[in-house]
Coordinates of C-alpha atoms and ligand atoms in Angstrom, one line a residue:
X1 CA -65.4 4.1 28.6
X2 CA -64.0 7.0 30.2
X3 CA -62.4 9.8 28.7
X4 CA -58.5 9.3 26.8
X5 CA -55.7 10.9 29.6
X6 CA -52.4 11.6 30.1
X7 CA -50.2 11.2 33.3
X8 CA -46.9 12.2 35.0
X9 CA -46.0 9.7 37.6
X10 CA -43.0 10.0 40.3
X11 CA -42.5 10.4 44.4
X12 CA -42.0 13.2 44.8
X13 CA -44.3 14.3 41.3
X14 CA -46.1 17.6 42.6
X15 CA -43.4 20.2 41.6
X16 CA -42.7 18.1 38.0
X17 CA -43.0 20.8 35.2
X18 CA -44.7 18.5 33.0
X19 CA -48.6 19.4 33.8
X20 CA -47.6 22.8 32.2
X21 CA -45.4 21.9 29.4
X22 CA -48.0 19.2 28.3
X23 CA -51.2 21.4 28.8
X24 CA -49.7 24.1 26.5
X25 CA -49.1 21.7 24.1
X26 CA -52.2 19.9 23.8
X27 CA -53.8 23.8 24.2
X28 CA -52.1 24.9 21.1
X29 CA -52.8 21.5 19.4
X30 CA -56.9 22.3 20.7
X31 CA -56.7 19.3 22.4
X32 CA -58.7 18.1 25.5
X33 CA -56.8 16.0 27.1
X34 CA -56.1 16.1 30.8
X35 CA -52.4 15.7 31.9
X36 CA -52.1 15.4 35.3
X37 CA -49.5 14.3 38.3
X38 CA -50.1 11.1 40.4
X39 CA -47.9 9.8 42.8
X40 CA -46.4 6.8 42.6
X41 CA -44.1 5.5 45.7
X42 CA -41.3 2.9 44.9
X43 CA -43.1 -0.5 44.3
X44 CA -46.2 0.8 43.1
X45 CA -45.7 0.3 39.6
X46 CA -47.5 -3.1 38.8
X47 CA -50.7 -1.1 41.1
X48 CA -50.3 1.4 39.1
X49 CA -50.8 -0.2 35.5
X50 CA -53.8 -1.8 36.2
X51 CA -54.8 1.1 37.3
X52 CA -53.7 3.2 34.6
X53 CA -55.0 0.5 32.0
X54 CA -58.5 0.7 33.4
X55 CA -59.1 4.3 33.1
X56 CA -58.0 4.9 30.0
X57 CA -54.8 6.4 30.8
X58 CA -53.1 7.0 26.9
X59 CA -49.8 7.4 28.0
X60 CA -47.8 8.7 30.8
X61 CA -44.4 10.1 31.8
X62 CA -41.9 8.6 34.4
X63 CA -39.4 10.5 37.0
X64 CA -38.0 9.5 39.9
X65 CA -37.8 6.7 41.1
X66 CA -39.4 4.8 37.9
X67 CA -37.4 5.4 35.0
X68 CA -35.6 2.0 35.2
X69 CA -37.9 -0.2 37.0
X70 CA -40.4 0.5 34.2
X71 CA -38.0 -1.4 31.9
X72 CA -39.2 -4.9 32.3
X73 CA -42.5 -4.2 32.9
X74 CA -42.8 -2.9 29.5
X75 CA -44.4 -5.1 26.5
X76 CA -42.1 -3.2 23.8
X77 CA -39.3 -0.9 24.7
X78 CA -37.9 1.6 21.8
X79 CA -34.1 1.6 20.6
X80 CA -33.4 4.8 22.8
X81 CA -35.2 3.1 26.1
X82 CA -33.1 -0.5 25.7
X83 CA -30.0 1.3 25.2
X84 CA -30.3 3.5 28.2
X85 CA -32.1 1.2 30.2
X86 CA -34.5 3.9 31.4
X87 CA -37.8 4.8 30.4
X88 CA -39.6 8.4 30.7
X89 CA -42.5 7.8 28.7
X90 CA -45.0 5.1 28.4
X91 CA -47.8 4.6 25.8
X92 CA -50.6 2.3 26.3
X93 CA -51.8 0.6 23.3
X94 CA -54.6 -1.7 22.8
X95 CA -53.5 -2.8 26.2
X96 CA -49.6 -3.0 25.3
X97 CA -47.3 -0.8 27.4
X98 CA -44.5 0.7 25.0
X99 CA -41.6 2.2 26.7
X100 CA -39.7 5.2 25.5
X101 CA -37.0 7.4 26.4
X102 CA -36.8 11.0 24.8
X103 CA -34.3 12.6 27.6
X104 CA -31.1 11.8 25.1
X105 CA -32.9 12.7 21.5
X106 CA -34.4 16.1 23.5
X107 CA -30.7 16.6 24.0
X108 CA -29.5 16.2 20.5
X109 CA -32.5 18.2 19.2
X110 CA -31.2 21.4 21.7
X111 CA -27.6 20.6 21.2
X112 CA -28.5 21.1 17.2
X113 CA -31.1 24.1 17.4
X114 CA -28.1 26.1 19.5
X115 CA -25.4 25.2 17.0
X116 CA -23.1 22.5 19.2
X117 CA -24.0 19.7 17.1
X118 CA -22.5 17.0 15.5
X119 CA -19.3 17.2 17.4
X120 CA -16.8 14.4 17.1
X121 CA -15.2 14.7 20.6
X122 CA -17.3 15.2 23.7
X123 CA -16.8 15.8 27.4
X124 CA -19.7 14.7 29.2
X125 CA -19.4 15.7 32.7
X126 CA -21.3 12.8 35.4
X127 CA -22.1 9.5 35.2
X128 CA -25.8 9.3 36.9
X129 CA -29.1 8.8 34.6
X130 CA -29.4 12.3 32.8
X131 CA -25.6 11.6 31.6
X132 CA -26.3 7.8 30.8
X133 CA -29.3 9.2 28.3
X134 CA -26.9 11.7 26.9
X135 CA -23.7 10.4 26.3
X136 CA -25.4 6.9 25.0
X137 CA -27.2 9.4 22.5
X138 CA -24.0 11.1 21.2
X139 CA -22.2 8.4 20.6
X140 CA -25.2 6.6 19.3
X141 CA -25.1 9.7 16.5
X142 CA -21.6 10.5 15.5
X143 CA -19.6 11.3 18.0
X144 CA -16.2 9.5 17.4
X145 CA -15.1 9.6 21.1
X146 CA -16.9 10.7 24.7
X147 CA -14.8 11.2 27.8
X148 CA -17.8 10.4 30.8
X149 CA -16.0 12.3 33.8
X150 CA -17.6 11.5 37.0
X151 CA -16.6 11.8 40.6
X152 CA -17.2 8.2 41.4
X153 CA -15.2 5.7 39.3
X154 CA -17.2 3.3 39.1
X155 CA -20.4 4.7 37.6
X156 CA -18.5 6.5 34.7
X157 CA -16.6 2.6 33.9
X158 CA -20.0 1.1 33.9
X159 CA -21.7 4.0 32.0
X160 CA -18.7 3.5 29.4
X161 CA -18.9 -0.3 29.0
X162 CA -22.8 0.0 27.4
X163 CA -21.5 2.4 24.7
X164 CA -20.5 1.2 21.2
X165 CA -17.1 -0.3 21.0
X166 CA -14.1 2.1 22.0
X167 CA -16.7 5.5 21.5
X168 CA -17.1 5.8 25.5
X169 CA -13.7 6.1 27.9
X170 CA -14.2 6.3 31.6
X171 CA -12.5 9.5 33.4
X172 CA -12.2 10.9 36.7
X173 CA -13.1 14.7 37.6
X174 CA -10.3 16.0 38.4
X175 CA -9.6 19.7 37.2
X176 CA -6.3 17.9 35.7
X177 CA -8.6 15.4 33.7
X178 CA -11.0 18.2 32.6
X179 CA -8.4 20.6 31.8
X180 CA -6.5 17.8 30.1
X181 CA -9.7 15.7 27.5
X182 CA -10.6 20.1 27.0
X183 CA -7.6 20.5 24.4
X184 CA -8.9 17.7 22.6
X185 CA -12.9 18.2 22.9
X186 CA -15.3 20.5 20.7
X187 CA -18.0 20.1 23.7
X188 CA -18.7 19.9 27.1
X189 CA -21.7 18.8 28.5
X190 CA -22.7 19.4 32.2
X191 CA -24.9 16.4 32.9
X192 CA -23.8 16.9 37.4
X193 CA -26.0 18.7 39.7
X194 CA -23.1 21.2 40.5
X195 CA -24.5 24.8 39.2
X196 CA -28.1 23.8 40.8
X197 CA -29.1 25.7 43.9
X198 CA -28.0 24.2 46.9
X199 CA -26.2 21.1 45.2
X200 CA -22.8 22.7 45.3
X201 CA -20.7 24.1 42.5
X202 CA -17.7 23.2 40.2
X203 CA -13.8 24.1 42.4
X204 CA -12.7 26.0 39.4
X205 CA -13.4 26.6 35.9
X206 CA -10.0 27.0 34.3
X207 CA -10.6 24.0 32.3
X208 CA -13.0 26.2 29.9
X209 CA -9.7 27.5 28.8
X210 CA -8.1 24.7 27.2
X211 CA -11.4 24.3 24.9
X212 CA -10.6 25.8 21.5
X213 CA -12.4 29.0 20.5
X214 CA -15.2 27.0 18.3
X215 CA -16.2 24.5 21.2
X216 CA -19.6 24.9 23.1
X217 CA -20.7 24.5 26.6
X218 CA -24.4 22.7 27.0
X219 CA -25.8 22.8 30.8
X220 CA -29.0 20.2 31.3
X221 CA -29.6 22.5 34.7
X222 CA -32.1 24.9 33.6
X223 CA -32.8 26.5 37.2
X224 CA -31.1 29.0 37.4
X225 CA -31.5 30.0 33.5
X226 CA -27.4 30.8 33.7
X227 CA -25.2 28.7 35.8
X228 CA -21.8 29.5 36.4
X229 CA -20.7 27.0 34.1
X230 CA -22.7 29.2 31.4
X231 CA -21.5 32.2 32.9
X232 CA -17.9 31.4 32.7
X233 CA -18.2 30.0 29.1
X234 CA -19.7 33.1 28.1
X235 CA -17.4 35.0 29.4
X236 CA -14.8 33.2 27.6
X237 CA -16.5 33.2 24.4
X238 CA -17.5 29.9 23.6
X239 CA -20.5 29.5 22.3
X240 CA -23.2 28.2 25.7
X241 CA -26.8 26.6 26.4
X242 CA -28.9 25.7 28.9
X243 CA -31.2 22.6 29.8
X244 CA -34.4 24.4 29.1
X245 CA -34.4 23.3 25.3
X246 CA -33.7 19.9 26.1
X247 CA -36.6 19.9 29.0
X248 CA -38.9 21.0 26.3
X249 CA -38.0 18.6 23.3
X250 CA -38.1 15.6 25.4
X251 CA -41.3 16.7 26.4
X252 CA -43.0 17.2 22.4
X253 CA -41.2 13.8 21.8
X254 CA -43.4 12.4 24.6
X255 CA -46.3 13.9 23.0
X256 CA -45.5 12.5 19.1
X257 CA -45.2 9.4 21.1
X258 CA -48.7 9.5 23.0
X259 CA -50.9 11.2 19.8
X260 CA -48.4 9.0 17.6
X261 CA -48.1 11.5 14.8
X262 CA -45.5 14.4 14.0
X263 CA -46.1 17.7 15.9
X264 CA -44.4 20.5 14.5
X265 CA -41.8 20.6 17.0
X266 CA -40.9 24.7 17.5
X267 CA -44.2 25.9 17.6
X268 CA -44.6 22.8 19.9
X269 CA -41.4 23.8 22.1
X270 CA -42.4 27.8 21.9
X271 CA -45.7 27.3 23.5
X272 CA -44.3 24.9 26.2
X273 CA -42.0 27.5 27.1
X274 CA -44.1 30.6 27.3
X275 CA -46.5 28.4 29.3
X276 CA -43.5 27.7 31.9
X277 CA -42.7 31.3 31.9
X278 CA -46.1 32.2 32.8
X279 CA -46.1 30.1 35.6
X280 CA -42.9 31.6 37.3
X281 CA -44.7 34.9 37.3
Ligands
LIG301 P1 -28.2 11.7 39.1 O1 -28.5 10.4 38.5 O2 -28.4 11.9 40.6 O3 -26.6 12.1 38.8 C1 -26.0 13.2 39.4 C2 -24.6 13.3 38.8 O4 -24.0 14.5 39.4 C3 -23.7 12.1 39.2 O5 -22.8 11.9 38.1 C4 -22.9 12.7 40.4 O6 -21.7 12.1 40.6 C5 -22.8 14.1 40.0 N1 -22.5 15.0 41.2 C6 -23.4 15.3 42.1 N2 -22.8 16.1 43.0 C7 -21.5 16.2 42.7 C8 -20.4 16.9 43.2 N3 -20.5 17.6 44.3 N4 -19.2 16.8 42.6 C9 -19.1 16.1 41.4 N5 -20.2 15.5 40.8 C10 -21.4 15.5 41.5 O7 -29.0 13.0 38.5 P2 -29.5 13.1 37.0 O8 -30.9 12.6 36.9 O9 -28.5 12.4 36.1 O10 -29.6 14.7 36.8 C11 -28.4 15.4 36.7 C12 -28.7 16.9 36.4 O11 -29.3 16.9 35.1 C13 -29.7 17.5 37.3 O12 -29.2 18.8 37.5 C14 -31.0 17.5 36.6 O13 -31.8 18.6 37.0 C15 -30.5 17.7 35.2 N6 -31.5 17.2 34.2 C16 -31.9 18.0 33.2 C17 -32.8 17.6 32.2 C18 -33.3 18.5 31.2 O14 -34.3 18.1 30.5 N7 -32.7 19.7 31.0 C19 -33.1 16.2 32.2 C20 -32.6 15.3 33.2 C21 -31.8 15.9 34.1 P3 -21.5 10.7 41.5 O15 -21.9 9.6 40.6 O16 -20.1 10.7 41.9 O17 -22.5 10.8 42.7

């Protein structure tokens, strides 16, 4: 049989971050396991789990455009996974494909390492996947009510109707609405491209001023390290984070999920990130 591996699969895949986070990990954990990228186009998937169960493939990660139609190709899904309706990581198990997804619980781990967590009332700003793992999260563990403000109606009503009863309300994303669910939130959670280079950026940020003085700003972007949105919170002095916490504690989730043991999680999340670092230089 050939040697255990580890995957990230996606289209587009090549410029995923994973390869380094993983290899760092499994380096500090002296463990030789290749983790590589493969693409994967839309429809592939069923190809690709023969394919993956045939070689020996241990596990994998999922981006774009897989995270959802992995769900019912899956033999078990975890409680996170069914909830969201998205999977980013896979194990393969005596042939059994076990879907999880770590993107909300990577969250909640960051939101709690910078001090912004538990919080009872949350602003959760879009409605696309990286919001759905998020807000489902929070209001899976405490919080008592999450506004999901998203430019297109729709998506927030239909992200708000799989929450628990009466925890998720739909709004709209107008600096009204913001400024408006601010006076009565403790966070805000950036979950929209705006702040990303070259995805456009937020009209105005005068809604940071109706937050009260103890409230916290979290931004998943991670690139650039300080958004406006972080830049402005600051500024204010609230209390602010970026997504590159979160990007690494999904990522040593993924990995207690493949090696299915506890990893110590810092030591983990500190090697990841001097990895990535080293591979901007
Ligand atoms: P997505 O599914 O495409 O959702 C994008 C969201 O941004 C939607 O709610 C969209 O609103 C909103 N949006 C985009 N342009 C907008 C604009 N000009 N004005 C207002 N709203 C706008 O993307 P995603 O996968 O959820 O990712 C969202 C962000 O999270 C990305 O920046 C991604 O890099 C980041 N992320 C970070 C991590 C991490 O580990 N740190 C993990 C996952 C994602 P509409 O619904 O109206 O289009």
């Amino acid at each position: 049989m050939s040697a255990p591996r580890l995957q990230v699969i996606g289209d587009p895949v090549l410029h995923s971050k994973s390869p380094v986070i993983h290899a760092a990990m499994l380096a500090e954990l002296g463990l030789d396991i290749p983790y590589t990228p493969h693409v994967v186009p839309k429809g592939g998937l069923p190809g690709y789990l023969t394919w993956a169960k045939a070689h020996h493939v241990i596990g994998f990660n999922a981006t774009m455009p897989h995270k959802e139609d992995l769900v019912p190709l899956m033999d078990q899904l975890d409680e996170d996974a069914g909830r969201i309706g998205a999977v980013n990581t896979v194990c393969v198990r005596d042939g059994k494909l076990i879907g999880h997804n770590t993107d909300g619980a990577g969250c909640l781990i960051a939101l709690e390492q910078a001090g912004l967590w538990p919080r009872d009332q949350v602003v959760v700003l879009g409605a696309g996947g990286a919001s759905k793992a998020v807000a489902l999260k929070l209001a899976a563990c405490g919080a008592r009510q999450v506004w999901v403000c998203n430019r297109t109606p729709g998506k927030a009503q239909a992200l708000a109707a799989a929450g628990p009863g009466g925890v998720l309300t739909p709004a709209d994303f107008s600096l009204e609405t913001l400024t408006r669910l601010c006076t009565q939130a403790q966070l805000v959670v950036n979950c929209t491209n705006l702040g990303m280079a070259g995805c456009g950026q937020f009209e105005a940020f005068s809604f940071l001023d109706a937050l009260p003085e103890s409230a916290g700003v979290f931004d998943l972007i991670y690139h650039p390290a300080q958004t406006q949105l972080l830049a402005q919170a600051r500024a204010r002095g609230l209390r602010a984070c970026n997504g590159l916490p979160m990007l690494l504690h999904q990522a040593v989730l993924a990995l207690e999920h493949f090696l299915d043991r506890p990893l110590d999680r810092d030591r983990m999340a500190r090697a990841a990130a001097a990895a990535l670092e080293r591979s901007r230089q």
